[in-house]
Amino acid sequence: QLQLVESGGGLVQPGGSLRLSCAVSGFTLDYYAIGWFRQAPGKEREGVSCINSSGSTDYVDSVKGRFTISRDNAKNTVYLQMNSLKPEDTAVYYCARRRSYYCSGYRGYDYWGQGTQVTVSS
């Protein structure tokens, strides 16, 4: 059964850090791009970052320099390291599999995890 399972969310103070994990199963991670998305209350879901099968990465402007996406194919896991967190980063974060090995915008994703809540507040 194909699954993506996020973990690592929580409550953190502004300026703090969290590392999200996306554990995948039921498919070979090596052949797919994986994206991270987030949805804040009352807002549309937005793409945050993507990593393609060769490790090239893409970030939305609002997180560049603060977030780092990485992958460990041997562990079937994709990570999102989030530093210098701001209250506006508060959202449910989702990982998703793209129907391709490369990143191209934030469309074309076919399988999604259930999400993990990230709350940035003092």
Coordinates of N, CA and C in Angstrom, one line a residue:
Q1 N 0.8 -1.2 0.0 CA 0.0 0.0 0.0 C 0.9 1.2 0.0
L2 N 0.6 2.2 -0.9 CA 1.4 3.4 -1.0 C 1.0 4.3 0.1
Q3 N 2.0 4.8 0.8 CA 1.8 5.7 1.9 C 2.9 6.8 2.0
L4 N 2.5 8.0 2.5 CA 3.4 9.0 2.9 C 2.9 9.4 4.3
V5 N 3.8 9.4 5.3 CA 3.5 9.7 6.6 C 4.4 10.8 7.2
E6 N 3.8 11.9 7.5 CA 4.6 13.1 8.0 C 4.7 12.9 9.6
S7 N 5.8 13.5 10.1 CA 6.0 13.6 11.5 C 7.0 14.7 11.8
G8 N 7.0 15.1 13.1 CA 8.0 16.1 13.5 C 7.4 17.5 13.8
G9 N 6.1 17.6 13.6 CA 5.5 18.9 13.8 C 5.4 19.2 15.3
G10 N 5.0 20.4 15.7 CA 4.8 20.7 17.1 C 4.7 22.2 17.3
L11 N 4.8 22.6 18.5 CA 4.8 24.0 18.9 C 6.2 24.5 19.2
V12 N 6.5 25.6 18.5 CA 7.9 26.2 18.7 C 7.8 27.7 18.8
Q13 N 8.7 28.3 19.5 CA 8.7 29.7 19.6 C 9.3 30.4 18.3
P14 N 8.9 31.6 18.0 CA 9.5 32.3 16.9 C 11.1 32.3 17.0
G15 N 11.7 32.0 15.8 CA 13.1 31.9 15.8 C 13.6 30.5 16.0
G16 N 12.7 29.6 16.4 CA 13.1 28.2 16.7 C 13.2 27.4 15.4
S17 N 13.4 26.1 15.6 CA 13.6 25.2 14.5 C 12.8 23.9 14.7
L18 N 12.4 23.3 13.6 CA 11.8 22.0 13.6 C 12.3 21.2 12.4
R19 N 12.3 19.9 12.5 CA 12.6 19.1 11.3 C 11.5 18.1 11.1
L20 N 10.8 18.3 9.9 CA 9.8 17.4 9.5 C 10.3 16.2 8.7
S21 N 9.7 15.1 8.9 CA 10.0 13.9 8.2 C 8.8 13.4 7.4
C22 N 9.1 12.9 6.2 CA 8.1 12.2 5.4 C 8.6 10.8 5.0
A23 N 8.0 9.9 5.7 CA 8.4 8.5 5.5 C 7.5 7.9 4.4
V24 N 8.0 7.3 3.4 CA 7.2 6.8 2.3 C 7.3 5.3 2.3
S25 N 6.3 4.6 1.7 CA 6.3 3.2 1.6 C 5.4 2.9 0.4
G26 N 5.6 1.7 -0.2 CA 4.8 1.2 -1.3 C 5.3 1.7 -2.6
F27 N 6.4 2.4 -2.7 CA 6.9 2.8 -4.0 C 8.4 3.1 -3.8
T28 N 9.1 3.1 -4.9 CA 10.6 3.4 -4.8 C 10.8 4.9 -4.9
L29 N 11.3 5.4 -3.7 CA 11.5 6.8 -3.6 C 12.4 7.4 -4.7
D30 N 13.4 6.6 -5.0 CA 14.5 7.1 -6.0 C 13.9 7.7 -7.2
Y31 N 12.8 7.2 -7.7 CA 12.3 7.6 -9.0 C 11.3 8.8 -9.0
Y32 N 11.1 9.4 -7.8 CA 10.1 10.4 -7.8 C 10.6 11.7 -7.1
A33 N 10.0 12.8 -7.6 CA 10.2 14.1 -6.8 C 9.1 14.1 -5.7
I34 N 9.5 14.7 -4.6 CA 8.7 14.8 -3.4 C 8.6 16.3 -3.1
G35 N 7.4 16.7 -2.8 CA 7.1 18.1 -2.4 C 6.6 18.3 -1.0
W36 N 6.9 19.4 -0.4 CA 6.2 19.8 0.9 C 5.3 21.0 0.6
F37 N 4.1 20.9 1.2 CA 3.1 21.9 1.1 C 2.6 22.3 2.5
R38 N 1.9 23.4 2.6 CA 1.3 23.8 3.9 C 0.0 24.5 3.6
Q39 N -0.8 24.4 4.6 CA -2.1 25.1 4.6 C -2.4 25.7 5.9
A40 N -2.5 27.0 5.9 CA -2.8 27.7 7.2 C -4.4 27.9 7.2
P41 N -4.9 28.1 8.4 CA -6.3 28.3 8.6 C -6.9 29.4 7.7
G42 N -7.9 29.1 6.9 CA -8.5 30.1 6.1 C -7.7 30.5 4.8
K43 N -6.7 29.7 4.6 CA -5.8 30.0 3.4 C -5.8 28.8 2.5
E44 N -5.4 29.0 1.2 CA -5.3 27.9 0.3 C -3.9 27.2 0.6
R45 N -3.9 26.0 0.2 CA -2.7 25.2 0.3 C -1.6 25.8 -0.6
E46 N -0.4 25.9 -0.2 CA 0.7 26.4 -1.0 C 1.9 25.5 -1.0
G47 N 2.5 25.4 -2.1 CA 3.8 24.6 -2.2 C 4.9 25.4 -1.5
V48 N 5.7 24.6 -0.8 CA 6.8 25.2 0.0 C 8.1 24.8 -0.6
S49 N 8.3 23.6 -0.9 CA 9.6 23.1 -1.4 C 9.4 21.8 -2.2
C50 N 10.4 21.5 -3.0 CA 10.4 20.3 -3.8 C 11.8 19.8 -4.0
I51 N 12.0 18.5 -4.0 CA 13.3 17.9 -4.3 C 13.1 16.8 -5.3
N52 N 13.9 16.9 -6.4 CA 13.7 15.9 -7.4 C 14.6 14.6 -7.1
S53 N 14.5 13.7 -8.0 CA 15.2 12.4 -7.8 C 16.7 12.5 -7.7
S54 N 17.3 13.5 -8.3 CA 18.7 13.7 -8.3 C 19.2 14.6 -7.1
G55 N 18.2 15.1 -6.4 CA 18.6 16.0 -5.3 C 18.5 17.5 -5.5
S56 N 18.2 17.9 -6.7 CA 18.0 19.3 -6.9 C 16.7 19.8 -6.2
T57 N 16.8 21.0 -5.7 CA 15.7 21.5 -4.9 C 15.1 22.8 -5.4
D58 N 14.0 23.1 -4.9 CA 13.2 24.3 -5.2 C 12.5 24.8 -4.0
Y59 N 12.4 26.1 -3.8 CA 11.8 26.7 -2.6 C 10.9 27.9 -3.0
V60 N 9.8 28.0 -2.3 CA 9.0 29.2 -2.4 C 9.8 30.4 -1.8
D61 N 9.6 31.6 -2.3 CA 10.4 32.7 -1.9 C 10.4 33.0 -0.4
S62 N 9.2 32.7 0.2 CA 9.0 33.1 1.7 C 9.8 32.2 2.6
V63 N 10.4 31.1 2.1 CA 11.1 30.2 3.0 C 12.6 30.0 2.6
K64 N 13.0 30.7 1.5 CA 14.4 30.5 1.0 C 15.3 31.1 2.0
G65 N 16.4 30.3 2.3 CA 17.4 30.7 3.3 C 17.0 30.2 4.7
R66 N 15.8 29.8 4.9 CA 15.4 29.3 6.2 C 15.1 27.8 6.2
F67 N 14.5 27.3 5.2 CA 14.1 25.9 5.1 C 15.1 25.1 4.2
T68 N 15.3 23.9 4.5 CA 16.2 23.0 3.7 C 15.5 21.7 3.5
I69 N 15.3 21.3 2.2 CA 14.7 20.0 2.0 C 15.8 19.0 1.6
S70 N 15.7 17.8 2.0 CA 16.7 16.8 1.7 C 16.0 15.4 1.6
R71 N 16.7 14.4 1.1 CA 16.1 13.1 1.0 C 17.2 12.0 1.3
D72 N 16.7 10.9 1.9 CA 17.6 9.8 2.1 C 16.8 8.6 1.5
N73 N 17.2 8.3 0.3 CA 16.5 7.2 -0.4 C 16.6 5.8 0.3
A74 N 17.8 5.6 1.0 CA 18.0 4.4 1.7 C 17.0 4.2 2.8
K75 N 16.6 5.3 3.4 CA 15.7 5.3 4.5 C 14.2 5.6 4.1
N76 N 14.1 5.8 2.8 CA 12.7 6.1 2.2 C 12.1 7.3 2.9
T77 N 12.9 8.3 3.1 CA 12.4 9.5 3.9 C 12.9 10.8 3.3
V78 N 12.0 11.7 3.3 CA 12.3 13.1 2.9 C 12.2 14.0 4.1
Y79 N 13.1 15.0 4.2 CA 13.1 15.9 5.4 C 12.8 17.3 5.0
L80 N 12.3 18.1 5.9 CA 12.2 19.5 5.7 C 12.8 20.1 7.0
Q81 N 14.0 20.7 7.0 CA 14.5 21.4 8.1 C 14.1 22.8 8.1
M82 N 13.4 23.2 9.1 CA 12.9 24.6 9.2 C 13.5 25.4 10.3
N83 N 14.3 26.4 9.9 CA 15.0 27.3 10.9 C 14.4 28.7 10.8
S84 N 14.7 29.4 11.9 CA 14.2 30.8 12.0 C 12.7 30.9 11.7
L85 N 12.0 30.1 12.4 CA 10.5 30.0 12.1 C 9.8 31.3 12.6
K86 N 8.8 31.6 11.8 CA 8.0 32.8 12.1 C 6.6 32.4 12.3
P87 N 5.8 33.3 13.0 CA 4.4 32.9 13.2 C 3.6 32.6 11.9
E88 N 4.0 33.3 10.9 CA 3.3 33.1 9.6 C 3.7 31.7 9.0
D89 N 4.6 31.0 9.5 CA 4.8 29.6 9.1 C 3.9 28.6 9.7
T90 N 3.0 29.1 10.6 CA 2.1 28.2 11.2 C 1.1 27.6 10.2
A91 N 1.0 26.3 10.2 CA 0.1 25.6 9.2 C 0.2 24.1 9.4
V92 N -0.7 23.4 8.7 CA -0.5 22.0 8.6 C 0.4 21.7 7.4
Y93 N 1.4 20.9 7.6 CA 2.4 20.7 6.6 C 2.2 19.3 6.0
Y94 N 2.2 19.2 4.7 CA 1.9 17.9 4.0 C 3.1 17.6 3.1
C95 N 3.4 16.3 2.9 CA 4.3 15.9 1.9 C 3.5 15.2 0.8
A96 N 4.0 15.2 -0.4 CA 3.3 14.6 -1.5 C 4.3 14.1 -2.6
R97 N 3.8 13.0 -3.3 CA 4.6 12.5 -4.3 C 4.2 13.1 -5.7
R98 N 5.2 13.6 -6.4 CA 4.9 14.1 -7.7 C 5.0 13.0 -8.7
R99 N 4.1 13.1 -9.8 CA 4.0 12.0 -10.8 C 5.2 12.1 -11.8
S100 N 6.4 12.4 -11.3 CA 7.6 12.5 -12.1 C 8.8 12.5 -11.2
Y101 N 10.0 12.4 -11.9 CA 11.2 12.4 -11.1 C 11.7 13.9 -10.9
Y102 N 11.1 14.9 -11.6 CA 11.6 16.2 -11.5 C 10.5 17.1 -10.9
C103 N 11.0 18.3 -10.4 CA 10.1 19.3 -9.8 C 9.8 20.3 -10.9
S104 N 8.5 20.7 -11.0 CA 8.1 21.7 -11.9 C 6.9 22.4 -11.4
G105 N 7.1 23.5 -10.7 CA 6.0 24.2 -10.0 C 5.5 23.3 -8.9
Y106 N 4.2 23.4 -8.5 CA 3.7 22.7 -7.5 C 2.3 22.0 -7.9
R107 N 2.4 21.5 -9.1 CA 1.3 20.7 -9.6 C 1.7 19.3 -10.0
G108 N 0.7 18.4 -10.2 CA 1.1 17.1 -10.6 C 1.5 16.1 -9.5
Y109 N 0.9 16.3 -8.3 CA 1.1 15.4 -7.2 C 0.0 14.5 -7.0
D110 N 0.3 13.2 -6.8 CA -0.8 12.2 -6.8 C -1.1 11.5 -5.5
Y111 N -0.1 11.5 -4.6 CA -0.3 10.9 -3.3 C 0.1 11.8 -2.2
W112 N -0.7 11.9 -1.2 CA -0.5 12.9 -0.1 C -0.4 12.2 1.3
G113 N 0.3 12.8 2.2 CA 0.3 12.3 3.5 C -0.9 13.0 4.3
Q114 N -1.0 12.7 5.6 CA -2.2 13.2 6.3 C -1.9 14.5 7.0
G115 N -0.6 14.9 7.0 CA -0.3 16.3 7.5 C 0.2 16.2 8.9
T116 N 1.0 17.2 9.2 CA 1.5 17.4 10.6 C 1.4 18.9 10.9
Q117 N 0.9 19.2 12.1 CA 0.7 20.6 12.5 C 2.0 21.2 13.0
V118 N 2.3 22.4 12.5 CA 3.4 23.3 13.0 C 2.8 24.6 13.5
T119 N 3.1 24.9 14.7 CA 2.6 26.1 15.3 C 3.8 26.9 15.8
V120 N 3.9 28.1 15.4 CA 5.0 29.0 15.8 C 4.3 30.1 16.6
S121 N 4.6 30.1 17.9 CA 4.0 31.1 18.8 C 4.8 31.2 20.1
S122 N 4.7 32.4 20.6 CA 5.4 32.6 21.9 C 4.4 32.5 23.0

